[in-house]
PDB file of C-alpha atoms in Angstrom:
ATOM      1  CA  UNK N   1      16.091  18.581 -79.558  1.00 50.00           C
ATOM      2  CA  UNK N   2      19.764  18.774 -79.340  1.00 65.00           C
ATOM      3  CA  UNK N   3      21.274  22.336 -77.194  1.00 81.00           C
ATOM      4  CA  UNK N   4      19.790  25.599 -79.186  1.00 83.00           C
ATOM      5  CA  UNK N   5      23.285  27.235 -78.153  1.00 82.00           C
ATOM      6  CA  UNK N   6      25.045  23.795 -80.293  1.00 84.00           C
ATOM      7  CA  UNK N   7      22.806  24.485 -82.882  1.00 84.00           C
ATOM      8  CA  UNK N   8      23.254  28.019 -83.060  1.00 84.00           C
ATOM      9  CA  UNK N   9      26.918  28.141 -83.098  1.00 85.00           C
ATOM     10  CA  UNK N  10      26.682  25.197 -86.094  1.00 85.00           C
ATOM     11  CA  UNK N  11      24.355  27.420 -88.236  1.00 86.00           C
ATOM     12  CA  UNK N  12      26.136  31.058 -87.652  1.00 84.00           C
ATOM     13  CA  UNK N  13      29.712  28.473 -88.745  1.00 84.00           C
ATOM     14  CA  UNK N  14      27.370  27.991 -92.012  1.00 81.00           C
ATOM     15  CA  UNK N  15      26.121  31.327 -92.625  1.00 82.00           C
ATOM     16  CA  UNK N  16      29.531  32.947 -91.994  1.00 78.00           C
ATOM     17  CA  UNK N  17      31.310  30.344 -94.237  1.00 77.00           C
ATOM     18  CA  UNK N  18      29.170  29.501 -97.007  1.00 75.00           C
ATOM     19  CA  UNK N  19      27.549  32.761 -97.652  1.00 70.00           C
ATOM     20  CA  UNK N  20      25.034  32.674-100.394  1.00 66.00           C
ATOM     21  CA  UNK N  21      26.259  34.515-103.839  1.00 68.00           C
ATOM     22  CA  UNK N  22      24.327  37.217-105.110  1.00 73.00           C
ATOM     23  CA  UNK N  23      21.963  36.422-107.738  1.00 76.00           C
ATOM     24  CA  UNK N  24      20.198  38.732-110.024  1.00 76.00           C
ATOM     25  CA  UNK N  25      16.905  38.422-112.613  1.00 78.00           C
ATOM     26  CA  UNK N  26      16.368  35.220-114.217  1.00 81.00           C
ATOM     27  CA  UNK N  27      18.835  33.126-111.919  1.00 83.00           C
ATOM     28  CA  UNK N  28      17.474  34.821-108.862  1.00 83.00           C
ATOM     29  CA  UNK N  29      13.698  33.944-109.865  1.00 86.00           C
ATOM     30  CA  UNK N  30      14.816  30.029-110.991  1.00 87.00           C
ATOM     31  CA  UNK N  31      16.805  29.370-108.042  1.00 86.00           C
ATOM     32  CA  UNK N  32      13.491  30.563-106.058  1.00 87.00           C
ATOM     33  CA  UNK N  33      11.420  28.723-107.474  1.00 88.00           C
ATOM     34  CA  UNK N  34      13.335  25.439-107.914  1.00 88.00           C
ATOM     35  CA  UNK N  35      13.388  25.925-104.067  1.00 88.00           C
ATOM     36  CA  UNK N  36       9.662  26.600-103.413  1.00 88.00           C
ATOM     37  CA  UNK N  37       8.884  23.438-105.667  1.00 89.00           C
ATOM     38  CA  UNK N  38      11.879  20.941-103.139  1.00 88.00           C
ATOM     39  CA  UNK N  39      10.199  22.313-100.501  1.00 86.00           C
ATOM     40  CA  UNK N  40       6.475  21.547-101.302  1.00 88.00           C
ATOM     41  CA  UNK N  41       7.604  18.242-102.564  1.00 86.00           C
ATOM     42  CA  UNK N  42       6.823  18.902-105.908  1.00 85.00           C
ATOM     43  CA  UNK N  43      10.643  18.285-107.199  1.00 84.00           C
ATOM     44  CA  UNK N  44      12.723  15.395-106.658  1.00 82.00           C
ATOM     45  CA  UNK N  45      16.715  14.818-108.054  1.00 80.00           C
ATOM     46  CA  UNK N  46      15.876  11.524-109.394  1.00 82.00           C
ATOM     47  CA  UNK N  47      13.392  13.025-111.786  1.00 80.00           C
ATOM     48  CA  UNK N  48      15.965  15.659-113.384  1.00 81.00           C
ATOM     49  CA  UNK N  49      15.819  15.243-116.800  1.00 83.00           C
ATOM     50  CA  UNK N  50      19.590  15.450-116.704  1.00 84.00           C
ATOM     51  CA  UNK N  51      22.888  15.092-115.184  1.00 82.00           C
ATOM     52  CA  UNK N  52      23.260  18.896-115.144  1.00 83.00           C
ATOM     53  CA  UNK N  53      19.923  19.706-114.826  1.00 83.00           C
ATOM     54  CA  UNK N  54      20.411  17.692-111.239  1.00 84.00           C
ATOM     55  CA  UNK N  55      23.443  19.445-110.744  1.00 82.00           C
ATOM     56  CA  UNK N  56      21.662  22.936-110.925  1.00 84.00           C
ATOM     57  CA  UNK N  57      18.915  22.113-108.755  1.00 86.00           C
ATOM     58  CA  UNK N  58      21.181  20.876-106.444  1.00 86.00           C
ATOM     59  CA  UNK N  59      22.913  24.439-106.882  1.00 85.00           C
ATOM     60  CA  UNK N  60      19.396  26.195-106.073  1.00 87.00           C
ATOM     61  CA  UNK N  61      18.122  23.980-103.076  1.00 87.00           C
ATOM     62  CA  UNK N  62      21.488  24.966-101.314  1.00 87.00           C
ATOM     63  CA  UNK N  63      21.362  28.289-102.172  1.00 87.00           C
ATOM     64  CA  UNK N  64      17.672  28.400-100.818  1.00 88.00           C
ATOM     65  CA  UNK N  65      18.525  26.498 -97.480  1.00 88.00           C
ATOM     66  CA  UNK N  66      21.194  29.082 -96.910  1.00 88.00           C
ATOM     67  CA  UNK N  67      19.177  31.896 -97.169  1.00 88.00           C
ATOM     68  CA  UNK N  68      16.487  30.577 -95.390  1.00 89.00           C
ATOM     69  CA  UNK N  69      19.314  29.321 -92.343  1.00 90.00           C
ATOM     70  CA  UNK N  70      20.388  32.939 -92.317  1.00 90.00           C
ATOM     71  CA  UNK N  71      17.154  34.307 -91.731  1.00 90.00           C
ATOM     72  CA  UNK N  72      16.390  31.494 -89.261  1.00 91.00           C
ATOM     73  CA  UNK N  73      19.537  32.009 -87.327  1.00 91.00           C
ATOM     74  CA  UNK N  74      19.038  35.584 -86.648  1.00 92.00           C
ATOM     75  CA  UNK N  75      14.956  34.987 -85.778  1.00 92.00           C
ATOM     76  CA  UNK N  76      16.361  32.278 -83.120  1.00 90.00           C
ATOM     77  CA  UNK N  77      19.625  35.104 -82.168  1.00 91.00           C
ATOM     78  CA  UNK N  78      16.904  37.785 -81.748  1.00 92.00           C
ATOM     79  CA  UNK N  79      14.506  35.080 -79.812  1.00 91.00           C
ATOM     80  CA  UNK N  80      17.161  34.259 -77.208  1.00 88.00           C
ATOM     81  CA  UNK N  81      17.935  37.993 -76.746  1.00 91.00           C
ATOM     82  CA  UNK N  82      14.143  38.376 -75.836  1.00 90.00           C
ATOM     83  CA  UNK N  83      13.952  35.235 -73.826  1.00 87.00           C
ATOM     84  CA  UNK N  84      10.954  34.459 -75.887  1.00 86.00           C
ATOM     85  CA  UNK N  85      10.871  30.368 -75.923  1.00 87.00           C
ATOM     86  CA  UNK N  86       7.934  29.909 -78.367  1.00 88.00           C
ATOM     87  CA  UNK N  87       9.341  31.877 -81.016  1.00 88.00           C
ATOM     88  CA  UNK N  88      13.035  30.586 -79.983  1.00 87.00           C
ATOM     89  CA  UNK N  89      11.282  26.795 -80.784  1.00 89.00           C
ATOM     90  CA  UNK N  90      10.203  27.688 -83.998  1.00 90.00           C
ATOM     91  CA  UNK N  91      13.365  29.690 -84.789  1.00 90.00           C
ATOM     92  CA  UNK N  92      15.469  26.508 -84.097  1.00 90.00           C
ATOM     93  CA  UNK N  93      13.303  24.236 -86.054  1.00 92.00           C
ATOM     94  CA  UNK N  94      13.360  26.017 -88.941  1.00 91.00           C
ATOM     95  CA  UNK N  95      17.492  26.014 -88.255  1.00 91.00           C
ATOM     96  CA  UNK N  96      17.962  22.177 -88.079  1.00 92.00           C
ATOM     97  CA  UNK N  97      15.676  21.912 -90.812  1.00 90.00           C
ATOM     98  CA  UNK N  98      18.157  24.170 -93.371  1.00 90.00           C
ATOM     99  CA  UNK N  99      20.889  21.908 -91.900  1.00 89.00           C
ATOM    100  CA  UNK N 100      19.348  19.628 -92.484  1.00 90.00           C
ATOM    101  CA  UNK N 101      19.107  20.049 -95.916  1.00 88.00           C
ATOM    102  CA  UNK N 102      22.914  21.843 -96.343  1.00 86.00           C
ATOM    103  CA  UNK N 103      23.811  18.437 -94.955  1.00 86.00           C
ATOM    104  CA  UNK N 104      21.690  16.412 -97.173  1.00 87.00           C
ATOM    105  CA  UNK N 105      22.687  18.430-100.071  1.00 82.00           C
ATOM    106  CA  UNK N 106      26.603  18.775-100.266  1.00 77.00           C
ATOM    107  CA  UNK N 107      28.577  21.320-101.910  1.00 72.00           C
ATOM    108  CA  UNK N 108      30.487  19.369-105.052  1.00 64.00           C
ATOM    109  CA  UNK N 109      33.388  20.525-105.457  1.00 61.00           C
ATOM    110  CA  UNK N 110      35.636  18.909-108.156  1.00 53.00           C
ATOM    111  CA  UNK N 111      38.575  17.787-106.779  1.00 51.00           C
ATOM    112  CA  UNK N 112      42.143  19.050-106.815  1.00 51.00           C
ATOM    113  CA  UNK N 113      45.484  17.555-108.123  1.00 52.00           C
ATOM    114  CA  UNK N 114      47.639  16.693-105.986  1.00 50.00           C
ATOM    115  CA  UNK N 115      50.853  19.033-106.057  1.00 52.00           C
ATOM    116  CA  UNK N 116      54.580  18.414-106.784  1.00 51.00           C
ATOM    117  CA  UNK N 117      56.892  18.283-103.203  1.00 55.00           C
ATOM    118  CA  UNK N 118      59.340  20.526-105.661  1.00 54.00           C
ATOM    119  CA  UNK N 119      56.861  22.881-107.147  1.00 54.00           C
ATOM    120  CA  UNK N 120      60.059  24.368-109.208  1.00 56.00           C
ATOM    121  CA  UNK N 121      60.532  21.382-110.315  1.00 53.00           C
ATOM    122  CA  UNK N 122      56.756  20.413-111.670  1.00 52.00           C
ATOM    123  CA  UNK N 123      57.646  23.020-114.394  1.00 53.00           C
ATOM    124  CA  UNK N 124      60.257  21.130-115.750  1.00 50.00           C
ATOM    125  CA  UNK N 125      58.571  17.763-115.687  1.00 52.00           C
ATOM    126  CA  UNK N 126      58.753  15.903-118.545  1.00 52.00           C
ATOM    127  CA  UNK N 127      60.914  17.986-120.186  1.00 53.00           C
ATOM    128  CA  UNK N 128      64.445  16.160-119.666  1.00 53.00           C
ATOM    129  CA  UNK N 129      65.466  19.222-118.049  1.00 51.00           C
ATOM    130  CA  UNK N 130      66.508  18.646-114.399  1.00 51.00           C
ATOM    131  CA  UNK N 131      66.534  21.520-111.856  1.00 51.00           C
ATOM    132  CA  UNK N 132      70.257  22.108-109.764  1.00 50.00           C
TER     133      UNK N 132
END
């Protein structure tokens, strides 16, 4: 088991960073459930049915783990507060199991163009007009 204070510090960096939006109804309920189901094994990302359906699941089993790490990081704050060690265990290996997953599961993020040094002149590109 690697320090709890190491692991503590890397889950409250993922809480505070990549805090989980706020979901309502329908897209609350799927993202729950799509969770549930990764968890018990009963869902895999090789058996989406498509491309996006992969993508959304990915989406959901994220959004899961971080809720789940926030919970878990303040059950293992509030066990080292206590100094109780059995529920600090438990409270830590339920943490490096949602990183775990956060890690396994990566945030996509499309990427970005790369910007004009002259950002005046990127306006003007390809426009024979030349900036003075």
């Amino acid at each position: 088991m690697t320090n709890v204070f190491t692991l503590l510090g890397e889950a409250r960096a993922h809480v505070n960073i990549f805090k989980p939006v706020r979901l309502h109804g329908r897209t609350e309920r799927h993202y729950k459930n799509v969770y549930d189901a990764f968890v018990r094994g009963a869902l895999s990302l090789e058996t989406a049915p498509s491309r996006a359906a992969a993508v959304a699941w990915r989406s959901a089993i994220r959004h899961g783990a971080l809720r789940q790490l926030a919970a878990a990081t303040e059950a293992l704050e509030a066990a080292l507060e206590v100094g109780d060690r059995a529920g600090g265990d438990a409270a830590a290996f339920e943490v490096e199991r949602c990183l775990e997953l956060l890690h396994r599961f990566p945030a996509i993020r499309p990427g970005r163009r790369p910007r004009p040094s002259d950002s005046r002149a990127s306006h003007w590109v390809g426009q024979g007009i030349t900036c003075a």
